[in-house]
Amino acid sequence: MKNNKKTKRILIISGVSLLVLVIILRAIGVIGGSNGLEVAVEKTIRRNITETITASGKIQPVKEVKISPDVSGEIIEILVKEGDKVKAGQVLAKINTDIYKATYEQASAQLQAQKANLANTEARLKQTEAQLLNAQLNFNRQKQLYEKGAISSSEYETAETNYKVAKAEYEAAKQSVKAAEFTVASVEASMDEALKNLNRTTIIAPLSGVVTKLSVEVGERVAGASQFSPGTEVIRIADMNELEIVVTVNELEIVRIHQNDTANITLDAYDDYTFKGIVTDMAISTINTLSLTSADEVSTYEVKIRLLPSSYQNLLTNTETPYPFRPGMSAYVEIITKKAFNVIAVPIAAVTVKTDTATMKLNEVVFVVNKDNKVEKRNVKTGIQDNQYIEIIDGIKENENVVIAPYSLITNILKGDESVTIVSKSKLYQK
């Protein structure tokens, strides 16, 4: 009795499973259709394919300078505002000069004192030189008299001693003059440095451009730049005539981008316009260098695209806003990496990957419907692709019917040699 119940249960489950399978197969057209599976096809024709890489980034000037003062102090005057056009050498801001003026005046006073001291030592040198000359003449006379026996040895020795003393004093005076000259030169250098620091309290523009940022207010104290510190940023100036967009791409995309590739650029601020650009720089090192040890993370690289002024000349007619773009504006770029003209192409969805059971290799395939409404599996070699179509280098010819839908049928069910019914794509998705 138990065996009969168990057998009955198995038969019921098998029957339900078979019924569900029949319903599924009927729904996708494997059974119940007059001519098998229903598919949508598209005739292969020759097209022009443009391969692109899309990315987003921000507009920034090619040349932008962050200006920091060379000396520290309190900002007492700012002579520009954000958006102002400035020329190289124009005064931008001023720092309180009191300390630097006092330092300069002190150095100037010290220089005068040291110059007076130098004059004294030079006068002393001339005096000792005259004394040396006199002592030398006297010594020479005494020496001749001593050799003739006209004077005593003590008189001769006195003349000799006086000569040596005069000579020593002369040498000492010469060294004093040199020391005084060095001191004057040192004080002059200090005074020159004090004058430079005094002049550095006036901050000037190193290049012509537009003030893109003011970082301080009048009354704030700023730190001067040094070899150990960049100092306090006061003003930022950019050359708005040359702009670029900085974007990031992944490691699979960076190898397809080349110097001087062209790009189409769109901006949120000007959504009715498409601007042109050119790739000028591609990073060698990845941005995420700190995570290189992670095998799962995809590396990203920075790419710079120069915005071509010729593509936005029509926006430069407004004299009130001579620069239509501002640093930091969002931009979207489509970098054109390759083009193929007059090539056979099919919709991307028509290409799938199948395993060759004989070689266990993965092959790219498409399914072609022949004149008998039978599916043929074709191994193909693909080339570049755009957003819709992919180039077929080998495997199919022009004017063949390639299966383009449904996608689940292409990837999971079709094997080749199935009977199919060709319907329109719209009818296919009405079911």
Coordinates of C-alpha atoms in Angstrom, one line a residue:
M1 CA 0.0 0.0 0.0
K2 CA 2.8 2.4 0.9
N3 CA 4.6 1.5 -2.4
N4 CA 1.4 2.4 -4.4
K5 CA 1.1 5.8 -2.7
K6 CA 4.8 6.5 -3.3
T7 CA 4.5 5.6 -7.0
K8 CA 1.3 7.7 -7.3
R9 CA 3.1 10.7 -5.8
I10 CA 6.1 10.3 -8.2
L11 CA 3.7 10.1 -11.2
I12 CA 1.9 13.3 -10.1
I13 CA 5.1 15.2 -9.6
S14 CA 6.4 14.0 -12.9
G15 CA 3.2 15.0 -14.7
V16 CA 3.2 18.5 -13.2
S17 CA 6.9 19.0 -14.1
L18 CA 6.2 17.8 -17.7
L19 CA 3.2 20.2 -17.9
V20 CA 5.3 23.1 -16.7
L21 CA 8.0 22.3 -19.2
V22 CA 5.5 22.1 -22.0
I23 CA 4.1 25.4 -21.0
I24 CA 7.5 27.0 -21.0
L25 CA 8.5 25.5 -24.3
R26 CA 5.2 26.6 -25.9
A27 CA 5.7 30.1 -24.5
I28 CA 9.1 30.5 -26.1
G29 CA 7.9 28.9 -29.3
V30 CA 9.9 25.7 -29.2
I31 CA 6.7 23.7 -29.6
G32 CA 3.2 24.6 -30.7
G33 CA 4.4 27.1 -33.3
S34 CA 3.9 26.3 -37.0
N35 CA 7.6 27.1 -37.8
G36 CA 9.4 26.8 -34.5
L37 CA 11.0 29.7 -32.5
E38 CA 10.1 33.3 -33.2
V39 CA 13.1 35.6 -33.7
A40 CA 13.8 39.1 -34.9
V41 CA 16.5 39.5 -37.5
E42 CA 18.5 42.3 -39.2
K43 CA 20.2 42.3 -42.5
T44 CA 23.9 42.8 -42.3
I45 CA 25.0 46.0 -44.1
R46 CA 28.1 48.1 -44.2
R47 CA 28.4 50.9 -41.7
N48 CA 30.8 53.4 -40.2
I49 CA 31.8 52.6 -36.7
T50 CA 33.2 55.0 -34.2
E51 CA 34.7 53.6 -31.0
T52 CA 34.4 55.9 -28.0
I53 CA 35.2 56.0 -24.3
T54 CA 33.0 58.1 -22.1
A55 CA 34.0 59.8 -18.9
S56 CA 33.1 62.8 -16.7
G57 CA 35.3 65.4 -15.0
K58 CA 35.7 69.0 -14.2
I59 CA 36.9 72.0 -16.2
Q60 CA 40.1 73.6 -15.0
P61 CA 42.6 76.1 -16.4
V62 CA 45.7 74.6 -18.0
K63 CA 47.8 77.2 -16.2
E64 CA 46.7 78.3 -12.7
V65 CA 49.0 79.9 -10.1
K66 CA 48.5 79.9 -6.4
I67 CA 50.1 83.1 -5.1
S68 CA 51.7 83.1 -1.6
P69 CA 53.6 86.1 -0.1
D70 CA 57.4 85.9 0.3
V71 CA 57.1 87.6 3.7
S72 CA 54.8 87.2 6.7
G73 CA 52.5 89.9 8.1
E74 CA 49.1 91.5 8.2
I75 CA 47.1 92.1 5.0
I76 CA 46.3 95.8 4.9
E77 CA 44.9 96.1 1.4
I78 CA 43.5 93.9 -1.4
L79 CA 43.2 95.7 -4.7
V80 CA 41.3 93.0 -6.8
K81 CA 38.3 90.8 -6.5
E82 CA 37.3 87.5 -7.9
G83 CA 36.7 87.6 -11.6
D84 CA 38.9 90.6 -12.2
K85 CA 41.3 90.5 -15.2
V86 CA 44.9 91.3 -14.2
K87 CA 48.1 91.8 -16.1
A88 CA 51.5 90.5 -15.2
G89 CA 53.2 92.9 -12.7
Q90 CA 49.9 94.4 -11.5
V91 CA 49.7 95.0 -7.7
L92 CA 47.2 92.6 -6.1
A93 CA 47.5 93.2 -2.3
K94 CA 49.8 94.8 0.3
I95 CA 51.2 93.6 3.6
N96 CA 51.9 95.9 6.6
T97 CA 55.4 97.4 6.1
D98 CA 56.1 98.7 9.6
I99 CA 58.5 95.8 10.7
Y100 CA 60.2 95.6 7.3
K101 CA 60.6 99.4 7.0
A102 CA 62.2 99.5 10.5
T103 CA 64.5 96.6 9.6
Y104 CA 65.6 98.4 6.5
E105 CA 66.3 101.7 8.2
Q106 CA 68.2 99.9 10.9
A107 CA 70.4 98.2 8.3
S108 CA 70.9 101.5 6.5
A109 CA 72.1 103.1 9.7
Q110 CA 74.4 100.2 10.4
L111 CA 75.8 100.5 6.9
Q112 CA 76.6 104.2 7.4
A113 CA 78.4 103.4 10.7
Q114 CA 80.4 100.6 9.1
K115 CA 81.4 102.8 6.2
A116 CA 82.6 105.4 8.7
N117 CA 84.6 102.7 10.5
L118 CA 86.1 101.6 7.1
A119 CA 87.2 105.2 6.4
N120 CA 88.9 105.3 9.8
T121 CA 90.7 102.1 9.2
E122 CA 91.8 103.2 5.8
A123 CA 93.2 106.5 7.3
R124 CA 94.9 104.4 10.0
L125 CA 96.4 102.3 7.2
K126 CA 97.8 105.3 5.5
Q127 CA 99.3 106.6 8.8
T128 CA 101.0 103.3 9.5
E129 CA 102.3 103.1 5.9
A130 CA 103.9 106.5 6.4
Q131 CA 105.4 105.4 9.7
L132 CA 106.7 102.3 8.2
L133 CA 108.4 104.2 5.4
N134 CA 110.0 106.6 7.9
A135 CA 111.1 103.7 10.1
Q136 CA 112.6 101.8 7.1
L137 CA 114.6 104.9 6.0
N138 CA 115.9 105.4 9.5
F139 CA 116.8 101.7 9.8
N140 CA 118.7 101.8 6.5
R141 CA 120.7 104.9 7.6
Q142 CA 121.5 103.4 11.0
K143 CA 122.6 100.1 9.4
Q144 CA 125.1 101.9 7.1
L145 CA 126.5 103.9 10.1
Y146 CA 126.7 100.7 12.2
E147 CA 128.6 98.9 9.5
K148 CA 131.0 101.8 9.4
G149 CA 131.3 101.7 13.2
A150 CA 129.9 105.2 13.6
I151 CA 127.1 104.1 16.0
S152 CA 126.8 101.6 18.8
S153 CA 125.0 98.3 18.5
S154 CA 122.3 99.4 20.9
E155 CA 121.4 102.3 18.6
Y156 CA 121.3 100.0 15.6
E157 CA 119.1 97.5 17.4
T158 CA 116.7 100.3 18.4
A159 CA 116.4 101.4 14.8
E160 CA 115.8 97.8 13.8
T161 CA 113.1 97.2 16.4
N162 CA 111.3 100.4 15.5
Y163 CA 111.3 99.3 11.8
K164 CA 109.8 95.9 12.7
V165 CA 107.1 97.4 15.0
A166 CA 106.1 99.9 12.2
K167 CA 105.9 97.0 9.7
A168 CA 103.7 94.9 12.1
E169 CA 101.4 97.9 12.7
Y170 CA 101.1 98.4 9.0
E171 CA 100.2 94.7 8.4
A172 CA 97.7 95.0 11.3
A173 CA 96.1 98.1 9.7
K174 CA 95.8 96.3 6.4
Q175 CA 93.9 93.4 8.0
S176 CA 91.7 95.9 9.8
V177 CA 90.8 97.5 6.5
K178 CA 89.9 94.1 5.1
A179 CA 87.8 93.3 8.1
A180 CA 86.0 96.6 7.8
E181 CA 85.4 96.0 4.1
F182 CA 83.9 92.6 4.8
T183 CA 81.7 94.1 7.5
V184 CA 80.5 96.8 5.1
A185 CA 79.7 94.1 2.5
S186 CA 77.8 92.0 5.1
V187 CA 75.7 95.0 6.2
E188 CA 75.1 96.0 2.6
A189 CA 73.8 92.4 1.9
S190 CA 71.6 92.7 5.0
M191 CA 70.3 96.0 3.8
D192 CA 69.6 94.7 0.4
E193 CA 67.7 91.7 1.9
A194 CA 65.8 94.2 4.1
L195 CA 64.9 96.3 1.0
K196 CA 63.8 93.2 -0.9
N197 CA 61.6 92.1 2.1
L198 CA 60.1 95.6 2.2
N199 CA 59.3 95.5 -1.5
R200 CA 57.9 91.9 -1.1
T201 CA 55.2 93.4 1.1
T202 CA 53.6 94.4 -2.2
I203 CA 52.1 91.2 -3.8
I204 CA 52.1 91.4 -7.6
A205 CA 50.7 89.2 -10.4
P206 CA 53.2 86.8 -11.9
L207 CA 51.2 86.3 -15.0
S208 CA 48.2 87.8 -16.9
G209 CA 44.9 86.1 -16.3
V210 CA 41.7 86.2 -14.2
V211 CA 41.5 86.1 -10.4
T212 CA 39.7 82.9 -9.7
K213 CA 40.0 82.8 -5.9
L214 CA 40.6 85.2 -3.0
S215 CA 41.7 83.2 0.1
V216 CA 42.2 86.0 2.7
E217 CA 40.5 89.2 3.9
V218 CA 42.0 92.5 4.9
G219 CA 43.3 92.2 8.5
E220 CA 44.3 88.6 8.3
R221 CA 47.8 87.5 9.0
V222 CA 49.6 85.4 6.4
A223 CA 52.8 83.3 6.5
G224 CA 55.5 83.8 4.0
A225 CA 56.7 81.0 1.7
S226 CA 60.0 79.3 2.6
Q227 CA 61.9 76.2 1.5
F228 CA 60.0 74.2 4.2
S229 CA 56.5 75.7 3.6
P230 CA 54.5 77.0 0.7
G231 CA 53.1 79.8 2.9
T232 CA 49.5 81.1 3.0
E233 CA 47.7 81.1 -0.3
V234 CA 46.4 84.6 -0.8
I235 CA 45.1 84.8 -4.4
R236 CA 44.7 82.4 -7.3
I237 CA 45.2 83.5 -10.9
A238 CA 44.3 81.4 -14.0
D239 CA 44.8 81.9 -17.7
M240 CA 41.2 81.3 -18.8
N241 CA 42.2 81.2 -22.5
E242 CA 43.4 77.7 -22.1
L243 CA 41.1 75.2 -20.4
E244 CA 41.1 71.4 -20.0
I245 CA 38.9 68.7 -18.6
V246 CA 40.5 66.2 -16.2
V247 CA 38.8 62.8 -16.3
T248 CA 39.5 59.3 -14.9
V249 CA 39.4 56.1 -16.9
N250 CA 40.0 52.5 -15.9
E251 CA 42.9 50.2 -16.9
L252 CA 41.0 48.6 -19.7
E253 CA 40.2 52.0 -21.3
I254 CA 43.6 53.8 -20.8
V255 CA 45.4 51.5 -23.2
R256 CA 42.9 52.4 -26.0
I257 CA 43.5 56.2 -25.6
H258 CA 46.2 57.9 -27.5
Q259 CA 47.8 61.3 -27.6
N260 CA 45.9 63.8 -29.8
D261 CA 42.7 61.6 -29.9
T262 CA 39.7 63.9 -30.4
A263 CA 36.8 64.2 -28.0
N264 CA 33.2 65.5 -28.0
I265 CA 32.5 67.5 -24.8
T266 CA 29.2 68.5 -23.2
L267 CA 28.5 70.6 -20.2
D268 CA 25.5 70.9 -17.9
A269 CA 25.8 74.7 -18.1
Y270 CA 25.5 74.6 -21.9
D271 CA 23.5 71.5 -22.7
D272 CA 22.6 72.7 -26.2
Y273 CA 26.2 72.7 -27.3
T274 CA 28.8 70.1 -28.1
F275 CA 32.4 71.3 -27.8
K276 CA 35.5 69.8 -29.2
G277 CA 38.7 68.7 -27.4
I278 CA 41.9 66.9 -27.9
V279 CA 43.8 64.5 -25.5
T280 CA 46.9 66.2 -24.4
D281 CA 48.1 64.1 -21.4
M282 CA 47.7 60.5 -20.0
A283 CA 48.9 59.6 -16.6
I284 CA 51.5 56.8 -16.3
S285 CA 50.8 56.1 -12.7
T286 CA 47.5 55.0 -11.3
I287 CA 45.5 57.4 -9.1
N288 CA 44.8 54.8 -6.4
T289 CA 48.5 54.0 -5.7
L290 CA 47.8 53.4 -2.0
S291 CA 45.6 50.3 -2.9
L292 CA 47.9 48.6 -5.4
T293 CA 48.1 45.6 -3.1
S294 CA 44.4 44.9 -3.6
A295 CA 44.0 42.5 -6.4
D296 CA 40.3 43.1 -6.7
E297 CA 40.4 46.9 -7.2
V298 CA 40.4 48.2 -10.8
S299 CA 43.1 50.8 -11.3
T300 CA 42.1 54.2 -12.6
Y301 CA 44.2 56.8 -14.5
E302 CA 43.9 60.5 -15.1
V303 CA 43.5 61.8 -18.7
K304 CA 43.5 65.5 -19.7
I305 CA 41.5 66.8 -22.6
R306 CA 42.3 70.3 -23.9
L307 CA 39.1 72.3 -24.8
L308 CA 39.6 73.8 -28.3
P309 CA 38.7 77.6 -28.3
S310 CA 37.5 77.3 -31.9
S311 CA 34.5 75.2 -30.7
Y312 CA 33.2 77.9 -28.4
Q313 CA 33.9 81.1 -30.3
N314 CA 30.2 81.8 -30.6
L315 CA 30.0 82.0 -26.8
L316 CA 32.6 84.8 -26.7
T317 CA 30.3 87.5 -28.1
N318 CA 29.1 88.7 -24.7
T319 CA 31.5 91.4 -23.5
E320 CA 30.2 91.3 -20.0
T321 CA 31.2 87.7 -19.5
P322 CA 34.3 87.2 -21.7
Y323 CA 34.9 83.8 -20.3
P324 CA 31.9 81.4 -20.6
F325 CA 33.4 78.7 -18.5
R326 CA 34.4 78.6 -14.9
P327 CA 36.8 76.3 -13.1
G328 CA 35.0 73.3 -11.5
M329 CA 32.1 73.1 -14.1
S330 CA 31.0 69.5 -14.7
A331 CA 31.9 68.2 -18.1
Y332 CA 31.2 64.9 -20.0
V333 CA 33.6 63.7 -22.6
E334 CA 33.4 61.1 -25.4
I335 CA 36.9 60.3 -26.5
I336 CA 37.0 59.0 -30.0
T337 CA 39.7 56.2 -30.0
K338 CA 39.1 54.5 -33.3
K339 CA 37.1 54.7 -36.5
A340 CA 36.2 52.0 -39.1
F341 CA 34.6 53.0 -42.4
N342 CA 32.3 50.8 -44.6
V343 CA 32.6 47.7 -42.6
I344 CA 30.1 44.9 -41.9
A345 CA 28.4 45.4 -38.6
V346 CA 25.7 43.9 -36.5
P347 CA 23.9 45.0 -33.3
I348 CA 25.9 44.3 -30.2
A349 CA 23.2 42.1 -28.8
A350 CA 23.5 39.7 -31.8
V351 CA 27.0 38.6 -30.7
T352 CA 27.3 36.1 -27.9
V353 CA 30.0 33.7 -26.5
K354 CA 29.8 30.0 -26.8
T355 CA 32.1 27.2 -25.7
D356 CA 33.4 24.9 -28.4
T357 CA 32.9 21.4 -26.9
A358 CA 35.7 19.9 -29.0
T359 CA 38.4 22.4 -28.1
M360 CA 36.7 23.9 -24.9
K361 CA 37.6 27.3 -26.2
L362 CA 35.3 30.3 -26.0
N363 CA 34.2 31.6 -29.4
E364 CA 32.3 34.7 -30.4
V365 CA 29.3 33.6 -32.4
V366 CA 26.3 35.0 -34.2
F367 CA 23.2 33.1 -35.5
V368 CA 22.2 33.5 -39.1
V369 CA 18.8 32.5 -40.5
N370 CA 19.2 30.9 -43.9
K371 CA 16.6 30.7 -46.8
D372 CA 15.1 27.6 -45.2
N373 CA 14.4 29.4 -42.0
K374 CA 17.0 27.4 -40.2
V375 CA 19.5 28.8 -37.8
E376 CA 23.2 28.6 -38.6
K377 CA 25.8 29.2 -35.9
R378 CA 28.7 31.2 -37.2
N379 CA 32.0 31.8 -35.4
V380 CA 33.0 35.4 -36.0
K381 CA 35.9 37.7 -35.4
T382 CA 34.9 41.1 -34.1
G383 CA 36.5 44.5 -34.3
I384 CA 35.6 47.9 -32.8
Q385 CA 32.2 48.8 -31.6
D386 CA 30.1 51.9 -30.8
N387 CA 27.1 52.2 -28.5
Q388 CA 24.9 50.1 -30.9
Y389 CA 26.9 48.1 -33.4
I390 CA 30.0 46.0 -33.5
E391 CA 32.3 45.4 -36.4
I392 CA 32.5 41.9 -37.9
I393 CA 35.8 41.3 -39.5
D394 CA 35.2 37.7 -40.5
G395 CA 32.5 35.0 -40.3
I396 CA 29.5 36.6 -42.1
K397 CA 28.8 38.4 -45.3
E398 CA 26.7 41.3 -46.4
N399 CA 22.9 41.0 -46.7
E400 CA 22.6 38.0 -44.3
N401 CA 19.8 37.7 -41.7
V402 CA 21.4 37.9 -38.3
V403 CA 19.3 37.0 -35.2
I404 CA 19.1 40.1 -33.0
A405 CA 16.4 39.1 -30.5
P406 CA 15.3 37.8 -28.1
Y407 CA 18.5 38.1 -26.2
S408 CA 17.8 35.2 -23.9
L409 CA 17.2 33.0 -26.9
I410 CA 20.6 34.0 -28.4
T411 CA 22.6 33.5 -25.3
N412 CA 20.9 30.4 -23.7
I413 CA 18.8 28.4 -26.2
L414 CA 20.1 28.6 -29.8
K415 CA 22.7 26.0 -30.7
G416 CA 22.3 26.0 -34.5
D417 CA 20.0 24.1 -36.9
E418 CA 16.8 25.2 -35.1
S419 CA 13.7 26.1 -37.2
V420 CA 12.6 29.7 -36.7
T421 CA 9.9 32.1 -37.7
I422 CA 11.0 35.6 -38.5
V423 CA 8.8 38.3 -36.9
S424 CA 9.2 42.0 -36.3
K425 CA 10.9 43.1 -33.1
S426 CA 7.8 45.0 -32.0
K427 CA 5.7 41.9 -32.4
L428 CA 8.2 39.8 -30.5
Y429 CA 8.0 42.0 -27.4
Q430 CA 4.2 42.1 -27.5
K431 CA 4.1 38.6 -26.0

